[in-house]
Amino acid sequence: MSDASYVREAMLPAQKPPASETGVVHWVRANLLSTWGNIVLTLLAVYVVYLILATIGPWLLRSVWTAGSLQECREIIEATWGEGKRGACFAVIAERWQQIIFGFYPRELYWRPILTLVLMLVALLPILFYETRRFSWWVGVLFAAALFGSVWGHASPVVTVLVGIAAVCLGVWLCVRGPQYLMWFSLIFPAAAFWLLWGGTVWLPVTILLGFVLGYGAYRLVSALNGLAGVIAAVVIPILWWVLLCRAAADVLQGIVPIALVELGSDQFGGFLLSTVIGVSGITFSLPLGILLALGRQSDLLIVKSFCVAFIEGFRGVPLITLLFVASLLLNYFLPPGTTFDVILRVIIMVTIFAAAYLAEVIRGGLAALPRGQYEAADSLGLDYWKAQRLIIMPQALKISIPGIVGTFIGLFKDTTLVSFISLSDPMQIVSSIRANQEWNGIYWELFLFVGLLFFLFCFSMSRYSMYLERKLKTDHR
Amino acid sequence: MSQPAIDRSRMQVSNEIAIQISAMNKWYGTFHVLRDINMTVMKGERIVVCGPSGSGKSTLIRCINRLEEHQQGQIIVDGTELTSDLKNIDIVRSEVGMVFQHFNLFPHLTILENLTLAPIWVRKVPKKEADETAMYFLEKVKIPEQAKKFPGQLSGGQQQRVAIARSLCMKPRIMLFDEPTSALDPEMIKEVLDTMIGLAEDGMTMICVTHEMGFAQAVANRVIFMDQGQIVEQNEPREFFNNPKSDRTKLFLSQILGH
């Protein structure tokens, strides 16, 4: 006989959990006070937090924001809070923050780096949030900010008005016509940034961009005859153009239609501006190079493979500082005499190469994590090597490698402070020179806090973005 | 096993050759994995390849779309010889569909994108048309409602049917199946086999590596038995199962049908 009490005749609906399983009380009990040992540890931790806050809190509270020197700061603090009290002297940041951020960039030209930064955000948005179509109104906001930044930066009235009108028109146009055009802006942004930051004739970045167009044209023309010759032409013709004709063409065009900004030398770059220029360029150029190196390392072609292995192992095995010294001192010996090769450009190349070698290994890890079946499925559908890489393999391999890639980027960005060793003025170098002043001699916490905060903001936002990206790309539903 | 009712009206074997393999040899390093393979597959034939594990049956069909490279002999697929010429390989691959044991769907793309990717990028079909074709084949494998989902959200049987539909979207002339039901739960095997039977009824040229002997008896017009990298025996299914010639075949059949 069957026991009917074990058989449900009607299915039960889900019920609420007991009160002790949810809520604040449950959380505190489970996470802070679950055993006697944990109660002791919790109390200890609370005490440590209290100690830290009790030290930093008053120090921050008694901060001084306007003073001419450290001495004056101390006097104000003692006058306000009593004899022997100490407090933060943020007056140094109020007085010198522009130097920490812009280095020796002329004050009346600050609008140029600010505009570049805003345009960089405009250029990055369609790449960072390529699937989200809602960012288009952000573009309008950013262009308005660009207008504000350029007015605020005391540009000459004519330039201010022109830039402002152009920005608003372009912003409105982009908002109306849709964000797909923004990709084109992202593509030409590096040249625009170069022109805005270094100044000089507008025709130089234009002719540099023209090199890419020439390469593409050569590829389309020659690859119709022979695929390999097409690739070679696409590489050789732009390089010849850049080395031999680019500058001359720019000069001729400048003679016909003169458009130029005040030209600045690389010695006027410094502070956070320098770090950002090197860091962002390094990040931008190292990712594609790293992908190519990772693919090359997996290649069946012996020469390609050995070259990539030698490149990766060689540059990964050398400290970055050595490469920077090579960039600043030795490279000039190898170049033909008389060639001027901008020092920041040299540093960017070295940082890019260094980071690319690391990235290649990170991405190789992602490639190795893909099942063999993905390659076979792509092959069996008739996709050729590059299409399979682009559509099937890389999207997955890069997704797996996101934490490692962003880790490398963060490392790269912080490593830009190493350029102080080749007498470029990174933020730390500027801090040292401020501290060498008589008025601010003896101050350190406040300045380092400020520099640290700037770096933290940059690195933390990269980290948060990578987590956002990982969440967005999560399609495996495991 | 109960025999499904099969519509044989369109299951006609033509006298045109689809695949011609002659004196083909393959080695993995020093291991001689395929030995002097000769076989001809006519258009519309449905061939089941069986044999013990390690007998080279998967390797054989993977040679047909050159996922594996053969070292000696000749493979001609639909008039194109497979050599190291990449152009020929791509031609053959876009004409030959393949279904894998582990489905190998692209996990980062939706079902619909899985189906339209190759038509759009290889065949240069406009996206709208590719979407329509994809939906047609999803209807055919009876899961059109899953089009917007990702492969990870589907059951094994559904994933394998998507994989079949993905191959079909390229309008292949030949379909290769590499143990399509071996990784599936028992209750899902039937839905995949039904899909394959439907395909056979439409007159597709098929080569299936499988241990589903019921499928072989119902659909195949020829069963090939392989052992140690050689074709040991081939016959039409009734003869093959009831009256096997070689001792090795008898032993194999007694092992897989014996319980």
PDB file of C-alpha atoms in Angstrom, chain A residues 255-375:
ATOM      1  CA  GLY A 255      52.069  78.498 -47.614  1.00  0.00           C
ATOM      2  CA  ILE A 256      48.792  78.415 -49.536  1.00  0.00           C
ATOM      3  CA  VAL A 257      46.289  78.354 -46.659  1.00  0.00           C
ATOM      4  CA  PRO A 258      47.989  79.382 -43.412  1.00  0.00           C
ATOM      5  CA  ILE A 259      46.216  77.942 -40.388  1.00  0.00           C
ATOM      6  CA  ALA A 260      48.362  77.488 -37.313  1.00  0.00           C
ATOM      7  CA  LEU A 261      48.379  77.514 -33.546  1.00  0.00           C
ATOM      8  CA  VAL A 262      51.265  78.742 -31.400  1.00  0.00           C
ATOM      9  CA  GLU A 263      53.857  75.977 -31.555  1.00  0.00           C
ATOM     10  CA  LEU A 264      55.039  74.482 -28.278  1.00  0.00           C
ATOM     11  CA  GLY A 265      58.056  72.307 -27.589  1.00  0.00           C
ATOM     12  CA  SER A 266      57.926  69.055 -25.701  1.00  0.00           C
ATOM     13  CA  ASP A 267      59.906  70.658 -22.857  1.00  0.00           C
ATOM     14  CA  GLN A 268      56.797  72.659 -21.989  1.00  0.00           C
ATOM     15  CA  PHE A 269      54.803  69.519 -21.276  1.00  0.00           C
ATOM     16  CA  GLY A 270      54.718  68.327 -17.706  1.00  0.00           C
ATOM     17  CA  GLY A 271      52.645  67.242 -14.792  1.00  0.00           C
ATOM     18  CA  PHE A 272      49.470  65.299 -15.257  1.00  0.00           C
ATOM     19  CA  LEU A 273      49.170  66.497 -18.827  1.00  0.00           C
ATOM     20  CA  LEU A 274      52.404  64.688 -19.683  1.00  0.00           C
ATOM     21  CA  SER A 275      51.321  61.532 -17.850  1.00  0.00           C
ATOM     22  CA  THR A 276      47.983  61.540 -19.648  1.00  0.00           C
ATOM     23  CA  VAL A 277      49.504  62.138 -23.084  1.00  0.00           C
ATOM     24  CA  ILE A 278      51.966  59.278 -22.632  1.00  0.00           C
ATOM     25  CA  GLY A 279      49.498  57.017 -20.851  1.00  0.00           C
ATOM     26  CA  VAL A 280      46.583  57.443 -23.237  1.00  0.00           C
ATOM     27  CA  SER A 281      48.763  57.141 -26.347  1.00  0.00           C
ATOM     28  CA  GLY A 282      50.472  54.088 -24.874  1.00  0.00           C
ATOM     29  CA  ILE A 283      47.135  52.448 -24.098  1.00  0.00           C
ATOM     30  CA  THR A 284      45.691  53.270 -27.519  1.00  0.00           C
ATOM     31  CA  PHE A 285      48.597  51.961 -29.534  1.00  0.00           C
ATOM     32  CA  SER A 286      49.637  49.021 -27.359  1.00  0.00           C
ATOM     33  CA  LEU A 287      46.333  47.136 -27.587  1.00  0.00           C
ATOM     34  CA  PRO A 288      46.367  46.553 -31.366  1.00  0.00           C
ATOM     35  CA  LEU A 289      50.093  45.851 -31.275  1.00  0.00           C
ATOM     36  CA  GLY A 290      49.590  43.404 -28.414  1.00  0.00           C
ATOM     37  CA  ILE A 291      46.827  41.598 -30.319  1.00  0.00           C
ATOM     38  CA  LEU A 292      49.040  41.264 -33.401  1.00  0.00           C
ATOM     39  CA  LEU A 293      51.950  39.972 -31.303  1.00  0.00           C
ATOM     40  CA  ALA A 294      49.720  37.428 -29.560  1.00  0.00           C
ATOM     41  CA  LEU A 295      48.439  36.197 -32.923  1.00  0.00           C
ATOM     42  CA  GLY A 296      51.958  36.163 -34.346  1.00  0.00           C
ATOM     43  CA  ARG A 297      53.173  34.074 -31.454  1.00  0.00           C
ATOM     44  CA  GLN A 298      50.511  31.467 -32.272  1.00  0.00           C
ATOM     45  CA  SER A 299      51.257  31.558 -35.975  1.00  0.00           C
ATOM     46  CA  ASP A 300      52.365  28.544 -37.995  1.00  0.00           C
ATOM     47  CA  LEU A 301      54.774  30.719 -39.984  1.00  0.00           C
ATOM     48  CA  LEU A 302      58.182  30.172 -38.451  1.00  0.00           C
ATOM     49  CA  ILE A 303      59.641  33.610 -39.138  1.00  0.00           C
ATOM     50  CA  VAL A 304      56.595  35.500 -37.883  1.00  0.00           C
ATOM     51  CA  LYS A 305      56.448  33.316 -34.805  1.00  0.00           C
ATOM     52  CA  SER A 306      60.157  33.631 -33.933  1.00  0.00           C
ATOM     53  CA  PHE A 307      60.055  37.390 -34.452  1.00  0.00           C
ATOM     54  CA  CYS A 308      57.078  37.742 -32.132  1.00  0.00           C
ATOM     55  CA  VAL A 309      58.567  35.486 -29.471  1.00  0.00           C
ATOM     56  CA  ALA A 310      61.864  37.392 -29.583  1.00  0.00           C
ATOM     57  CA  PHE A 311      60.029  40.737 -29.455  1.00  0.00           C
ATOM     58  CA  ILE A 312      57.819  39.760 -26.531  1.00  0.00           C
ATOM     59  CA  GLU A 313      60.492  38.043 -24.465  1.00  0.00           C
ATOM     60  CA  GLY A 314      63.053  40.716 -25.267  1.00  0.00           C
ATOM     61  CA  PHE A 315      60.989  43.713 -24.237  1.00  0.00           C
ATOM     62  CA  ARG A 316      59.341  41.951 -21.307  1.00  0.00           C
ATOM     63  CA  GLY A 317      62.708  40.937 -19.948  1.00  0.00           C
ATOM     64  CA  VAL A 318      64.047  44.488 -19.743  1.00  0.00           C
ATOM     65  CA  PRO A 319      63.012  47.046 -17.106  1.00  0.00           C
ATOM     66  CA  LEU A 320      60.965  49.923 -18.509  1.00  0.00           C
ATOM     67  CA  ILE A 321      63.434  52.411 -17.093  1.00  0.00           C
ATOM     68  CA  THR A 322      66.162  50.908 -19.295  1.00  0.00           C
ATOM     69  CA  LEU A 323      63.979  51.350 -22.348  1.00  0.00           C
ATOM     70  CA  LEU A 324      63.314  54.949 -21.344  1.00  0.00           C
ATOM     71  CA  PHE A 325      67.036  55.626 -21.092  1.00  0.00           C
ATOM     72  CA  VAL A 326      67.492  54.088 -24.512  1.00  0.00           C
ATOM     73  CA  ALA A 327      64.706  56.360 -25.757  1.00  0.00           C
ATOM     74  CA  SER A 328      66.198  59.499 -24.282  1.00  0.00           C
ATOM     75  CA  LEU A 329      69.929  58.943 -24.760  1.00  0.00           C
ATOM     76  CA  LEU A 330      70.901  56.088 -27.030  1.00  0.00           C
ATOM     77  CA  LEU A 331      68.308  56.355 -29.771  1.00  0.00           C
ATOM     78  CA  ASN A 332      69.908  59.521 -31.087  1.00  0.00           C
ATOM     79  CA  TYR A 333      73.112  57.619 -31.832  1.00  0.00           C
ATOM     80  CA  PHE A 334      71.262  55.201 -34.077  1.00  0.00           C
ATOM     81  CA  LEU A 335      69.298  57.806 -35.965  1.00  0.00           C
ATOM     82  CA  PRO A 336      70.883  59.674 -38.852  1.00  0.00           C
ATOM     83  CA  PRO A 337      72.561  62.890 -37.654  1.00  0.00           C
ATOM     84  CA  GLY A 338      70.345  65.923 -37.848  1.00  0.00           C
ATOM     85  CA  THR A 339      67.102  64.041 -37.348  1.00  0.00           C
ATOM     86  CA  THR A 340      65.070  65.553 -34.598  1.00  0.00           C
ATOM     87  CA  PHE A 341      62.853  63.007 -33.028  1.00  0.00           C
ATOM     88  CA  ASP A 342      60.650  64.365 -30.339  1.00  0.00           C
ATOM     89  CA  VAL A 343      61.495  63.019 -26.896  1.00  0.00           C
ATOM     90  CA  ILE A 344      57.848  62.507 -25.883  1.00  0.00           C
ATOM     91  CA  LEU A 345      57.235  60.588 -29.105  1.00  0.00           C
ATOM     92  CA  ARG A 346      60.238  58.395 -28.321  1.00  0.00           C
ATOM     93  CA  VAL A 347      58.932  57.733 -24.817  1.00  0.00           C
ATOM     94  CA  ILE A 348      55.462  56.917 -26.173  1.00  0.00           C
ATOM     95  CA  ILE A 349      57.010  54.400 -28.585  1.00  0.00           C
ATOM     96  CA  MET A 350      58.962  52.705 -25.803  1.00  0.00           C
ATOM     97  CA  VAL A 351      56.005  52.616 -23.397  1.00  0.00           C
ATOM     98  CA  THR A 352      53.795  51.235 -26.182  1.00  0.00           C
ATOM     99  CA  ILE A 353      56.264  48.487 -27.037  1.00  0.00           C
ATOM    100  CA  PHE A 354      56.744  47.574 -23.390  1.00  0.00           C
ATOM    101  CA  ALA A 355      53.016  47.391 -22.667  1.00  0.00           C
ATOM    102  CA  ALA A 356      52.326  45.545 -25.936  1.00  0.00           C
ATOM    103  CA  ALA A 357      54.751  42.788 -24.922  1.00  0.00           C
ATOM    104  CA  TYR A 358      52.832  42.307 -21.674  1.00  0.00           C
ATOM    105  CA  LEU A 359      49.457  42.536 -23.413  1.00  0.00           C
ATOM    106  CA  ALA A 360      50.502  39.918 -25.948  1.00  0.00           C
ATOM    107  CA  GLU A 361      51.006  37.408 -23.150  1.00  0.00           C
ATOM    108  CA  VAL A 362      47.758  38.392 -21.426  1.00  0.00           C
ATOM    109  CA  ILE A 363      45.852  37.935 -24.686  1.00  0.00           C
ATOM    110  CA  ARG A 364      47.649  34.665 -25.392  1.00  0.00           C
ATOM    111  CA  GLY A 365      46.177  33.453 -22.112  1.00  0.00           C
ATOM    112  CA  GLY A 366      42.731  34.381 -23.394  1.00  0.00           C
ATOM    113  CA  LEU A 367      43.388  32.611 -26.699  1.00  0.00           C
ATOM    114  CA  ALA A 368      44.563  29.489 -24.891  1.00  0.00           C
ATOM    115  CA  ALA A 369      41.371  29.442 -22.829  1.00  0.00           C
ATOM    116  CA  LEU A 370      39.197  29.112 -25.942  1.00  0.00           C
ATOM    117  CA  PRO A 371      38.139  25.578 -26.816  1.00  0.00           C
ATOM    118  CA  ARG A 372      39.601  24.157 -30.027  1.00  0.00           C
ATOM    119  CA  GLY A 373      36.039  23.690 -31.254  1.00  0.00           C
ATOM    120  CA  GLN A 374      35.573  27.442 -31.737  1.00  0.00           C
ATOM    121  CA  TYR A 375      38.384  27.517 -34.310  1.00  0.00           C
TER     122      TYR A 375
END
